PDB file of C-alpha atoms in Angstrom:
ATOM      1  CA  UNK A   1      83.528 117.089 107.565  1.00  0.00           C
ATOM      2  CA  UNK A   2      84.661 113.862 106.000  1.00  0.00           C
ATOM      3  CA  UNK A   3      85.559 111.409 109.006  1.00  0.00           C
ATOM      4  CA  UNK A   4      87.996 109.575 106.684  1.00  0.00           C
ATOM      5  CA  UNK A   5      91.270 109.413 108.371  1.00  0.00           C
ATOM      6  CA  UNK A   6      94.233 107.896 106.663  1.00  0.00           C
ATOM      7  CA  UNK A   7      98.258 108.240 106.897  1.00  0.00           C
ATOM      8  CA  UNK A   8     100.296 108.674 104.097  1.00  0.00           C
ATOM      9  CA  UNK A   9     101.877 105.010 103.081  1.00  0.00           C
ATOM     10  CA  UNK A  10     105.352 105.064 103.539  1.00  0.00           C
ATOM     11  CA  UNK A  11     105.128 107.521 107.021  1.00  0.00           C
ATOM     12  CA  UNK A  12     104.047 107.080 110.304  1.00  0.00           C
ATOM     13  CA  UNK A  13     104.352 108.486 113.427  1.00  0.00           C
ATOM     14  CA  UNK A  14     104.849 112.326 114.480  1.00  0.00           C
ATOM     15  CA  UNK A  15     106.234 113.794 111.260  1.00  0.00           C
ATOM     16  CA  UNK A  16     103.509 113.565 108.909  1.00  0.00           C
ATOM     17  CA  UNK A  17     104.505 114.966 105.540  1.00  0.00           C
ATOM     18  CA  UNK A  18     108.113 114.947 105.787  1.00  0.00           C
ATOM     19  CA  UNK A  19     109.811 113.015 103.085  1.00  0.00           C
ATOM     20  CA  UNK A  20     111.273 109.572 103.589  1.00  0.00           C
ATOM     21  CA  UNK A  21     114.949 109.856 102.769  1.00  0.00           C
ATOM     22  CA  UNK A  22     116.026 107.732  99.539  1.00  0.00           C
ATOM     23  CA  UNK A  23     119.121 106.990  98.191  1.00  0.00           C
ATOM     24  CA  UNK A  24     120.664 107.767  94.501  1.00  0.00           C
ATOM     25  CA  UNK A  25     119.818 104.389  93.822  1.00  0.00           C
ATOM     26  CA  UNK A  26     116.764 103.663  96.237  1.00  0.00           C
ATOM     27  CA  UNK A  27     118.551 101.332  97.901  1.00  0.00           C
ATOM     28  CA  UNK A  28     118.181 102.804 101.196  1.00  0.00           C
ATOM     29  CA  UNK A  29     121.573 102.084 102.462  1.00  0.00           C
ATOM     30  CA  UNK A  30     121.804 103.575 105.895  1.00  0.00           C
ATOM     31  CA  UNK A  31     122.451 100.292 108.347  1.00  0.00           C
ATOM     32  CA  UNK A  32     121.925 102.380 111.246  1.00  0.00           C
ATOM     33  CA  UNK A  33     118.253 103.104 111.476  1.00  0.00           C
ATOM     34  CA  UNK A  34     117.443 100.310 113.332  1.00  0.00           C
ATOM     35  CA  UNK A  35     119.539  99.846 116.756  1.00  0.00           C
ATOM     36  CA  UNK A  36     117.833  96.850 117.832  1.00  0.00           C
ATOM     37  CA  UNK A  37     118.505  95.183 114.144  1.00  0.00           C
ATOM     38  CA  UNK A  38     122.068  96.606 114.309  1.00  0.00           C
ATOM     39  CA  UNK A  39     122.729  94.959 117.632  1.00  0.00           C
ATOM     40  CA  UNK A  40     121.297  91.604 116.415  1.00  0.00           C
ATOM     41  CA  UNK A  41     123.541  91.794 113.352  1.00  0.00           C
ATOM     42  CA  UNK A  42     126.344  92.026 115.796  1.00  0.00           C
ATOM     43  CA  UNK A  43     125.532  88.896 117.700  1.00  0.00           C
ATOM     44  CA  UNK A  44     125.059  86.947 114.292  1.00  0.00           C
ATOM     45  CA  UNK A  45     128.502  88.075 113.645  1.00  0.00           C
ATOM     46  CA  UNK A  46     130.337  86.778 116.867  1.00  0.00           C
ATOM     47  CA  UNK A  47     128.135  83.429 116.682  1.00  0.00           C
ATOM     48  CA  UNK A  48     129.526  82.887 113.086  1.00  0.00           C
ATOM     49  CA  UNK A  49     132.666  83.259 114.036  1.00  0.00           C
ATOM     50  CA  UNK A  50     132.618  81.029 117.352  1.00  0.00           C
ATOM     51  CA  UNK A  51     131.005  78.445 114.791  1.00  0.00           C
ATOM     52  CA  UNK A  52     133.239  78.539 111.885  1.00  0.00           C
ATOM     53  CA  UNK A  53     136.708  78.082 113.985  1.00  0.00           C
ATOM     54  CA  UNK A  54     134.957  75.010 116.087  1.00  0.00           C
ATOM     55  CA  UNK A  55     133.730  73.479 112.622  1.00  0.00           C
ATOM     56  CA  UNK A  56     137.408  73.340 111.600  1.00  0.00           C
ATOM     57  CA  UNK A  57     138.309  71.785 114.805  1.00  0.00           C
ATOM     58  CA  UNK A  58     135.648  69.179 114.719  1.00  0.00           C
ATOM     59  CA  UNK A  59     136.060  68.224 111.248  1.00  0.00           C
ATOM     60  CA  UNK A  60     139.357  67.485 112.077  1.00  0.00           C
ATOM     61  CA  UNK A  61     139.136  66.032 115.463  1.00  0.00           C
ATOM     62  CA  UNK A  62     135.910  63.723 113.742  1.00  0.00           C
ATOM     63  CA  UNK A  63     138.561  62.146 111.054  1.00  0.00           C
ATOM     64  CA  UNK A  64     141.051  61.471 113.288  1.00  0.00           C
ATOM     65  CA  UNK A  65     138.934  59.818 116.182  1.00  0.00           C
ATOM     66  CA  UNK A  66     137.028  58.013 113.102  1.00  0.00           C
ATOM     67  CA  UNK A  67     133.435  59.125 115.046  1.00  0.00           C
ATOM     68  CA  UNK A  68     130.683  59.399 112.599  1.00  0.00           C
ATOM     69  CA  UNK A  69     128.630  61.790 115.531  1.00  0.00           C
ATOM     70  CA  UNK A  70     131.356  64.247 115.643  1.00  0.00           C
ATOM     71  CA  UNK A  71     131.546  64.437 111.947  1.00  0.00           C
ATOM     72  CA  UNK A  72     127.624  64.616 111.839  1.00  0.00           C
ATOM     73  CA  UNK A  73     127.916  67.333 114.164  1.00  0.00           C
ATOM     74  CA  UNK A  74     130.738  68.677 112.277  1.00  0.00           C
ATOM     75  CA  UNK A  75     128.317  68.914 108.645  1.00  0.00           C
ATOM     76  CA  UNK A  76     125.543  70.492 111.288  1.00  0.00           C
ATOM     77  CA  UNK A  77     128.045  73.233 112.395  1.00  0.00           C
ATOM     78  CA  UNK A  78     129.061  73.884 108.467  1.00  0.00           C
ATOM     79  CA  UNK A  79     125.594  74.311 107.904  1.00  0.00           C
ATOM     80  CA  UNK A  80     125.269  76.546 111.127  1.00  0.00           C
ATOM     81  CA  UNK A  81     128.188  78.691 109.671  1.00  0.00           C
ATOM     82  CA  UNK A  82     126.817  79.190 106.274  1.00  0.00           C
ATOM     83  CA  UNK A  83     123.296  79.968 108.182  1.00  0.00           C
ATOM     84  CA  UNK A  84     124.858  82.507 110.601  1.00  0.00           C
ATOM     85  CA  UNK A  85     126.760  84.223 107.583  1.00  0.00           C
ATOM     86  CA  UNK A  86     123.949  84.644 105.346  1.00  0.00           C
ATOM     87  CA  UNK A  87     121.326  85.577 108.629  1.00  0.00           C
ATOM     88  CA  UNK A  88     124.299  87.974 109.570  1.00  0.00           C
ATOM     89  CA  UNK A  89     124.086  89.543 106.075  1.00  0.00           C
ATOM     90  CA  UNK A  90     120.229  89.748 106.506  1.00  0.00           C
ATOM     91  CA  UNK A  91     120.303  91.160 109.661  1.00  0.00           C
ATOM     92  CA  UNK A  92     122.077  94.147 108.604  1.00  0.00           C
ATOM     93  CA  UNK A  93     120.209  94.863 105.165  1.00  0.00           C
ATOM     94  CA  UNK A  94     116.900  94.451 107.545  1.00  0.00           C
ATOM     95  CA  UNK A  95     118.348  97.362 109.688  1.00  0.00           C
ATOM     96  CA  UNK A  96     118.379  99.864 106.648  1.00  0.00           C
ATOM     97  CA  UNK A  97     115.642 102.701 106.311  1.00  0.00           C
ATOM     98  CA  UNK A  98     112.826 103.195 104.392  1.00  0.00           C
ATOM     99  CA  UNK A  99     112.417 104.692 100.947  1.00  0.00           C
ATOM    100  CA  UNK A 100     110.084 105.572  98.639  1.00  0.00           C
ATOM    101  CA  UNK A 101     110.102 102.182  96.782  1.00  0.00           C
ATOM    102  CA  UNK A 102     110.450 100.250 100.000  1.00  0.00           C
ATOM    103  CA  UNK A 103     107.561 101.676 102.041  1.00  0.00           C
ATOM    104  CA  UNK A 104     107.779  99.030 104.858  1.00  0.00           C
ATOM    105  CA  UNK A 105     111.585  99.055 104.700  1.00  0.00           C
ATOM    106  CA  UNK A 106     113.564  95.777 104.670  1.00  0.00           C
ATOM    107  CA  UNK A 107     112.332  93.922 107.797  1.00  0.00           C
ATOM    108  CA  UNK A 108     111.667  90.989 106.100  1.00  0.00           C
ATOM    109  CA  UNK A 109     115.085  90.205 104.799  1.00  0.00           C
ATOM    110  CA  UNK A 110     115.347  88.774 108.314  1.00  0.00           C
ATOM    111  CA  UNK A 111     112.785  86.375 107.298  1.00  0.00           C
ATOM    112  CA  UNK A 112     114.737  85.637 104.212  1.00  0.00           C
ATOM    113  CA  UNK A 113     117.495  84.480 106.477  1.00  0.00           C
ATOM    114  CA  UNK A 114     115.450  82.305 108.434  1.00  0.00           C
ATOM    115  CA  UNK A 115     113.998  80.564 105.559  1.00  0.00           C
ATOM    116  CA  UNK A 116     117.574  79.863 103.818  1.00  0.00           C
ATOM    117  CA  UNK A 117     118.903  78.566 107.282  1.00  0.00           C
ATOM    118  CA  UNK A 118     116.207  76.391 107.921  1.00  0.00           C
ATOM    119  CA  UNK A 119     116.511  74.750 104.044  1.00  0.00           C
ATOM    120  CA  UNK A 120     120.507  74.471 104.569  1.00  0.00           C
ATOM    121  CA  UNK A 121     119.842  72.953 107.983  1.00  0.00           C
ATOM    122  CA  UNK A 122     116.926  70.526 106.618  1.00  0.00           C
ATOM    123  CA  UNK A 123     119.529  69.403 103.603  1.00  0.00           C
ATOM    124  CA  UNK A 124     122.484  68.996 106.266  1.00  0.00           C
ATOM    125  CA  UNK A 125     120.139  66.684 108.413  1.00  0.00           C
ATOM    126  CA  UNK A 126     119.402  64.608 105.445  1.00  0.00           C
ATOM    127  CA  UNK A 127     123.271  64.066 104.831  1.00  0.00           C
ATOM    128  CA  UNK A 128     123.915  63.101 108.180  1.00  0.00           C
ATOM    129  CA  UNK A 129     121.276  60.238 108.007  1.00  0.00           C
ATOM    130  CA  UNK A 130     122.837  59.002 104.638  1.00  0.00           C
ATOM    131  CA  UNK A 131     126.202  58.720 106.727  1.00  0.00           C
ATOM    132  CA  UNK A 132     125.080  57.606 110.464  1.00  0.00           C
ATOM    133  CA  UNK A 133     122.400  54.814 109.039  1.00  0.00           C
ATOM    134  CA  UNK A 134     124.481  52.218 107.244  1.00  0.00           C
ATOM    135  CA  UNK A 135     126.975  52.589 110.712  1.00  0.00           C
ATOM    136  CA  UNK A 136     124.140  51.501 112.966  1.00  0.00           C
ATOM    137  CA  UNK A 137     124.409  48.006 111.081  1.00  0.00           C
ATOM    138  CA  UNK A 138     128.074  47.878 110.748  1.00  0.00           C
ATOM    139  CA  UNK A 139     129.930  49.876 113.620  1.00  0.00           C
ATOM    140  CA  UNK A 140     133.178  51.044 113.219  1.00  0.00           C
ATOM    141  CA  UNK A 141     135.535  51.501 116.234  1.00  0.00           C
ATOM    142  CA  UNK A 142     135.929  55.197 117.709  1.00  0.00           C
ATOM    143  CA  UNK A 143     138.843  56.902 119.577  1.00  0.00           C
ATOM    144  CA  UNK A 144     136.869  57.484 122.750  1.00  0.00           C
ATOM    145  CA  UNK A 145     139.716  59.434 124.388  1.00  0.00           C
ATOM    146  CA  UNK A 146     139.948  61.976 121.291  1.00  0.00           C
ATOM    147  CA  UNK A 147     136.150  62.262 121.696  1.00  0.00           C
ATOM    148  CA  UNK A 148     135.938  63.615 125.275  1.00  0.00           C
ATOM    149  CA  UNK A 149     138.476  66.903 124.793  1.00  0.00           C
ATOM    150  CA  UNK A 150     136.329  67.465 121.269  1.00  0.00           C
ATOM    151  CA  UNK A 151     133.005  67.390 123.473  1.00  0.00           C
ATOM    152  CA  UNK A 152     134.104  69.490 126.323  1.00  0.00           C
ATOM    153  CA  UNK A 153     135.479  72.449 123.618  1.00  0.00           C
ATOM    154  CA  UNK A 154     132.203  71.419 121.444  1.00  0.00           C
ATOM    155  CA  UNK A 155     129.860  72.229 124.758  1.00  0.00           C
ATOM    156  CA  UNK A 156     131.782  75.446 125.441  1.00  0.00           C
ATOM    157  CA  UNK A 157     132.135  76.800 121.650  1.00  0.00           C
ATOM    158  CA  UNK A 158     128.048  76.220 120.935  1.00  0.00           C
ATOM    159  CA  UNK A 159     127.044  77.883 124.191  1.00  0.00           C
ATOM    160  CA  UNK A 160     128.898  80.744 123.955  1.00  0.00           C
ATOM    161  CA  UNK A 161     127.517  81.154 120.768  1.00  0.00           C
ATOM    162  CA  UNK A 162     123.960  80.751 122.158  1.00  0.00           C
ATOM    163  CA  UNK A 163     124.551  83.413 124.712  1.00  0.00           C
ATOM    164  CA  UNK A 164     125.806  85.860 121.974  1.00  0.00           C
ATOM    165  CA  UNK A 165     122.285  85.213 120.004  1.00  0.00           C
ATOM    166  CA  UNK A 166     119.710  85.317 123.127  1.00  0.00           C
ATOM    167  CA  UNK A 167     117.044  87.576 123.536  1.00  0.00           C
ATOM    168  CA  UNK A 168     116.210  87.881 120.301  1.00  0.00           C
ATOM    169  CA  UNK A 169     112.677  88.025 119.082  1.00  0.00           C
ATOM    170  CA  UNK A 170     112.734  87.819 115.529  1.00  0.00           C
ATOM    171  CA  UNK A 171     112.238  84.502 113.561  1.00  0.00           C
ATOM    172  CA  UNK A 172     115.692  84.682 112.206  1.00  0.00           C
ATOM    173  CA  UNK A 173     117.114  84.308 115.797  1.00  0.00           C
ATOM    174  CA  UNK A 174     114.585  81.476 116.700  1.00  0.00           C
ATOM    175  CA  UNK A 175     115.717  79.449 113.992  1.00  0.00           C
ATOM    176  CA  UNK A 176     119.464  79.944 114.148  1.00  0.00           C
ATOM    177  CA  UNK A 177     119.181  79.996 117.846  1.00  0.00           C
ATOM    178  CA  UNK A 178     117.109  76.951 118.270  1.00  0.00           C
ATOM    179  CA  UNK A 179     120.022  75.002 116.240  1.00  0.00           C
ATOM    180  CA  UNK A 180     122.426  76.515 118.436  1.00  0.00           C
ATOM    181  CA  UNK A 181     120.881  74.983 121.430  1.00  0.00           C
ATOM    182  CA  UNK A 182     120.738  71.675 120.063  1.00  0.00           C
ATOM    183  CA  UNK A 183     124.214  71.641 119.168  1.00  0.00           C
ATOM    184  CA  UNK A 184     124.905  72.395 122.452  1.00  0.00           C
ATOM    185  CA  UNK A 185     122.450  69.295 123.639  1.00  0.00           C
ATOM    186  CA  UNK A 186     124.470  66.965 120.959  1.00  0.00           C
ATOM    187  CA  UNK A 187     127.761  67.879 122.579  1.00  0.00           C
ATOM    188  CA  UNK A 188     126.436  67.215 125.720  1.00  0.00           C
ATOM    189  CA  UNK A 189     125.404  63.616 124.363  1.00  0.00           C
ATOM    190  CA  UNK A 190     128.906  63.233 122.728  1.00  0.00           C
ATOM    191  CA  UNK A 191     130.491  63.911 126.217  1.00  0.00           C
ATOM    192  CA  UNK A 192     128.307  61.062 127.730  1.00  0.00           C
ATOM    193  CA  UNK A 193     128.882  58.601 125.099  1.00  0.00           C
ATOM    194  CA  UNK A 194     132.807  59.283 124.999  1.00  0.00           C
ATOM    195  CA  UNK A 195     132.803  58.692 128.565  1.00  0.00           C
ATOM    196  CA  UNK A 196     130.910  55.324 128.303  1.00  0.00           C
ATOM    197  CA  UNK A 197     133.208  54.173 125.606  1.00  0.00           C
ATOM    198  CA  UNK A 198     136.103  54.833 127.860  1.00  0.00           C
ATOM    199  CA  UNK A 199     134.647  51.786 130.090  1.00  0.00           C
ATOM    200  CA  UNK A 200     132.532  49.691 127.566  1.00  0.00           C
ATOM    201  CA  UNK A 201     133.263  48.936 124.030  1.00  0.00           C
ATOM    202  CA  UNK A 202     129.991  49.764 122.579  1.00  0.00           C
ATOM    203  CA  UNK A 203     130.896  51.808 119.242  1.00  0.00           C
ATOM    204  CA  UNK A 204     127.204  51.574 117.984  1.00  0.00           C
ATOM    205  CA  UNK A 205     126.317  54.417 120.564  1.00  0.00           C
ATOM    206  CA  UNK A 206     128.247  56.661 118.475  1.00  0.00           C
ATOM    207  CA  UNK A 207     125.778  56.423 115.199  1.00  0.00           C
ATOM    208  CA  UNK A 208     123.292  55.824 117.478  1.00  0.00           C
ATOM    209  CA  UNK A 209     123.494  59.116 118.957  1.00  0.00           C
ATOM    210  CA  UNK A 210     124.051  60.522 115.518  1.00  0.00           C
ATOM    211  CA  UNK A 211     120.862  59.515 114.107  1.00  0.00           C
ATOM    212  CA  UNK A 212     119.049  60.633 117.405  1.00  0.00           C
ATOM    213  CA  UNK A 213     120.483  64.299 117.559  1.00  0.00           C
ATOM    214  CA  UNK A 214     119.615  64.563 113.636  1.00  0.00           C
ATOM    215  CA  UNK A 215     116.188  63.554 114.171  1.00  0.00           C
ATOM    216  CA  UNK A 216     115.785  65.804 117.094  1.00  0.00           C
ATOM    217  CA  UNK A 217     116.783  68.750 114.784  1.00  0.00           C
ATOM    218  CA  UNK A 218     114.348  67.658 112.106  1.00  0.00           C
ATOM    219  CA  UNK A 219     111.578  67.539 114.485  1.00  0.00           C
ATOM    220  CA  UNK A 220     112.353  71.079 115.748  1.00  0.00           C
ATOM    221  CA  UNK A 221     113.101  72.801 112.527  1.00  0.00           C
ATOM    222  CA  UNK A 222     110.164  72.172 110.756  1.00  0.00           C
ATOM    223  CA  UNK A 223     108.008  73.878 112.352  1.00  0.00           C
ATOM    224  CA  UNK A 224     110.218  76.779 112.336  1.00  0.00           C
ATOM    225  CA  UNK A 225     110.478  76.428 108.616  1.00  0.00           C
ATOM    226  CA  UNK A 226     106.743  76.665 108.442  1.00  0.00           C
ATOM    227  CA  UNK A 227     106.555  79.588 110.865  1.00  0.00           C
ATOM    228  CA  UNK A 228     109.099  81.350 108.463  1.00  0.00           C
ATOM    229  CA  UNK A 229     106.782  80.861 105.711  1.00  0.00           C
ATOM    230  CA  UNK A 230     103.796  81.778 107.277  1.00  0.00           C
ATOM    231  CA  UNK A 231     105.266  85.289 107.798  1.00  0.00           C
ATOM    232  CA  UNK A 232     106.381  85.460 104.244  1.00  0.00           C
ATOM    233  CA  UNK A 233     102.887  84.896 102.676  1.00  0.00           C
ATOM    234  CA  UNK A 234     101.703  87.489 105.449  1.00  0.00           C
ATOM    235  CA  UNK A 235      99.207  85.201 107.593  1.00  0.00           C
ATOM    236  CA  UNK A 236      97.909  86.525 110.754  1.00  0.00           C
ATOM    237  CA  UNK A 237     100.521  86.053 113.961  1.00  0.00           C
ATOM    238  CA  UNK A 238      99.575  83.018 115.620  1.00  0.00           C
ATOM    239  CA  UNK A 239      99.615  84.628 118.974  1.00  0.00           C
ATOM    240  CA  UNK A 240      97.235  87.317 118.094  1.00  0.00           C
ATOM    241  CA  UNK A 241      93.267  86.549 117.652  1.00  0.00           C
ATOM    242  CA  UNK A 242      92.123  88.760 115.398  1.00  0.00           C
ATOM    243  CA  UNK A 243      88.460  87.786 116.172  1.00  0.00           C
ATOM    244  CA  UNK A 244      89.130  88.768 119.974  1.00  0.00           C
ATOM    245  CA  UNK A 245      90.748  91.783 118.478  1.00  0.00           C
ATOM    246  CA  UNK A 246      87.626  93.038 116.467  1.00  0.00           C
ATOM    247  CA  UNK A 247      85.433  92.482 119.308  1.00  0.00           C
ATOM    248  CA  UNK A 248      87.227  94.282 122.205  1.00  0.00           C
ATOM    249  CA  UNK A 249      87.706  97.164 119.360  1.00  0.00           C
ATOM    250  CA  UNK A 250      84.104  97.285 118.615  1.00  0.00           C
ATOM    251  CA  UNK A 251      83.199  97.573 122.464  1.00  0.00           C
ATOM    252  CA  UNK A 252      85.056 100.543 122.841  1.00  0.00           C
ATOM    253  CA  UNK A 253      83.025 103.543 122.573  1.00  0.00           C
ATOM    254  CA  UNK A 254      81.703 105.607 119.515  1.00  0.00           C
ATOM    255  CA  UNK A 255      82.629 102.647 117.533  1.00  0.00           C
ATOM    256  CA  UNK A 256      79.678 100.997 115.682  1.00  0.00           C
ATOM    257  CA  UNK A 257      81.869  98.316 113.183  1.00  0.00           C
ATOM    258  CA  UNK A 258      85.416  97.112 112.865  1.00  0.00           C
ATOM    259  CA  UNK A 259      86.032  95.919 108.978  1.00  0.00           C
ATOM    260  CA  UNK A 260      88.296  95.100 106.384  1.00  0.00           C
ATOM    261  CA  UNK A 261      90.721  94.275 108.983  1.00  0.00           C
ATOM    262  CA  UNK A 262      94.509  93.295 107.787  1.00  0.00           C
ATOM    263  CA  UNK A 263      96.693  91.550 110.434  1.00  0.00           C
ATOM    264  CA  UNK A 264     100.399  90.619 109.509  1.00  0.00           C
ATOM    265  CA  UNK A 265     103.828  90.645 110.391  1.00  0.00           C
ATOM    266  CA  UNK A 266     107.073  92.060 109.066  1.00  0.00           C
ATOM    267  CA  UNK A 267     110.045  89.774 110.391  1.00  0.00           C
ATOM    268  CA  UNK A 268     107.942  87.559 112.995  1.00  0.00           C
ATOM    269  CA  UNK A 269     107.941  90.413 115.538  1.00  0.00           C
ATOM    270  CA  UNK A 270     107.098  93.258 114.255  1.00  0.00           C
ATOM    271  CA  UNK A 271     103.058  93.183 113.775  1.00  0.00           C
ATOM    272  CA  UNK A 272     101.140  95.560 111.391  1.00  0.00           C
ATOM    273  CA  UNK A 273      97.460  95.976 111.536  1.00  0.00           C
ATOM    274  CA  UNK A 274      95.060  97.981 108.965  1.00  0.00           C
ATOM    275  CA  UNK A 275      91.474  98.351 109.325  1.00  0.00           C
ATOM    276  CA  UNK A 276      88.185 100.235 108.378  1.00  0.00           C
ATOM    277  CA  UNK A 277      86.204 101.936 111.368  1.00  0.00           C
ATOM    278  CA  UNK A 278      82.543 103.062 111.452  1.00  0.00           C
ATOM    279  CA  UNK A 279      81.623 105.219 114.175  1.00  0.00           C
ATOM    280  CA  UNK A 280      78.362 106.161 115.210  1.00  0.00           C
ATOM    281  CA  UNK A 281      78.452 109.800 115.986  1.00  0.00           C
ATOM    282  CA  UNK A 282      79.351 112.768 113.802  1.00  0.00           C
ATOM    283  CA  UNK A 283      82.713 113.135 116.085  1.00  0.00           C
ATOM    284  CA  UNK A 284      84.961 116.057 116.244  1.00  0.00           C
ATOM    285  CA  UNK A 285      88.510 115.641 115.066  1.00  0.00           C
ATOM    286  CA  UNK A 286      89.718 115.813 118.806  1.00  0.00           C
ATOM    287  CA  UNK A 287      86.889 113.007 119.307  1.00  0.00           C
ATOM    288  CA  UNK A 288      88.377 111.264 116.330  1.00  0.00           C
ATOM    289  CA  UNK A 289      91.694 111.301 117.847  1.00  0.00           C
ATOM    290  CA  UNK A 290      90.677 110.212 121.294  1.00  0.00           C
ATOM    291  CA  UNK A 291      88.971 107.235 119.625  1.00  0.00           C
ATOM    292  CA  UNK A 292      91.876 106.343 117.634  1.00  0.00           C
ATOM    293  CA  UNK A 293      94.505 106.520 120.267  1.00  0.00           C
ATOM    294  CA  UNK A 294      92.241 104.033 122.521  1.00  0.00           C
ATOM    295  CA  UNK A 295      92.084 101.846 119.542  1.00  0.00           C
ATOM    296  CA  UNK A 296      95.981 101.964 119.163  1.00  0.00           C
ATOM    297  CA  UNK A 297      96.664 101.384 122.831  1.00  0.00           C
ATOM    298  CA  UNK A 298      94.563  98.113 122.730  1.00  0.00           C
ATOM    299  CA  UNK A 299      96.142  96.940 119.737  1.00  0.00           C
ATOM    300  CA  UNK A 300      99.815  97.623 121.345  1.00  0.00           C
ATOM    301  CA  UNK A 301      98.586  95.845 124.389  1.00  0.00           C
ATOM    302  CA  UNK A 302      97.730  92.581 121.867  1.00  0.00           C
ATOM    303  CA  UNK A 303     101.340  93.127 120.054  1.00  0.00           C
ATOM    304  CA  UNK A 304     100.245  95.353 117.391  1.00  0.00           C
ATOM    305  CA  UNK A 305     103.254  97.757 116.391  1.00  0.00           C
ATOM    306  CA  UNK A 306     102.153  99.929 113.760  1.00  0.00           C
ATOM    307  CA  UNK A 307      98.604 100.447 112.892  1.00  0.00           C
ATOM    308  CA  UNK A 308      96.530 102.128 110.013  1.00  0.00           C
ATOM    309  CA  UNK A 309      92.861 103.028 110.588  1.00  0.00           C
ATOM    310  CA  UNK A 310      90.493 104.372 108.222  1.00  0.00           C
ATOM    311  CA  UNK A 311      87.247 105.890 109.999  1.00  0.00           C
ATOM    312  CA  UNK A 312      83.991 106.161 108.082  1.00  0.00           C
ATOM    313  CA  UNK A 313      80.441 107.013 108.719  1.00  0.00           C
ATOM    314  CA  UNK A 314      77.600 105.034 108.747  1.00  0.00           C
ATOM    315  CA  UNK A 315      76.426 106.252 105.544  1.00  0.00           C
ATOM    316  CA  UNK A 316      79.730 105.514 103.301  1.00  0.00           C
ATOM    317  CA  UNK A 317      79.557 102.455 101.440  1.00  0.00           C
ATOM    318  CA  UNK A 318      83.174 100.531 101.523  1.00  0.00           C
ATOM    319  CA  UNK A 319      84.762 100.238  98.278  1.00  0.00           C
ATOM    320  CA  UNK A 320      87.812  98.543  99.413  1.00  0.00           C
ATOM    321  CA  UNK A 321      86.040  95.565 101.232  1.00  0.00           C
ATOM    322  CA  UNK A 322      86.489  92.931  98.827  1.00  0.00           C
ATOM    323  CA  UNK A 323      90.255  92.221  99.873  1.00  0.00           C
TER     324      UNK A 323
END
């Protein structure tokens, strides 16, 4: 009896052998296959409309008050709106079902949304710095009375968008949510500055705030961009120690060695693991199933959602271990 056990590549779970549905064009157009992704797309949609409406409001308000801080945040919010629109579309695509050509489905499209969002916001931040830095040397007067109500509105609109996206675990959520949270903090800063300017003639506070918020954004977005690219390049998730996983698996009964391990993530939250497992006894199918279930339970506790295992006898030579 062979000890090799593997799953069909494009099917996993309790319905072995059942073909994966595919559209005539292979696009996998069902958008309701992943309820979590559908819900998150709804959050992106609501956040997009809130952000877009307020972007128009603050562009007008920034011009009327001559506030570079408000205009700078308008540019950030415009970038956020573009990012939210793209991320919303990518979340809808990521919810589609697997097909025979796309055996892992569309989850990685969510990561694409995160990368594009990060690049757009980086470009917006550079533009803001180019506009704000010259005003540090030649401050211009601002209308503090107009900044105050805009600041209050900014806190309310951006906080509402944050609440719509809270709780998402994907990298796409984390990138966009980070910027929305920073927008909230930025508007809190505008609120404080506008109150100070009502009592003191310190127009330089406006560009100082703009530069400070922009540098804060840049400092936070760079790690998120690195994280998104890491997912794209199929690096192992940073929060899972693959060496510790190997040690724990090899400590289980009947397991002599675990090798040819591969650990990666589809979208920053859905993690996958595959490995070859050398068993030290001639086990029955029932015993092999028990070993497999123990391994999958251990891996699930480590944050792995999809596991593929191939069992080998001690006498077998692994021909696929050069990857």
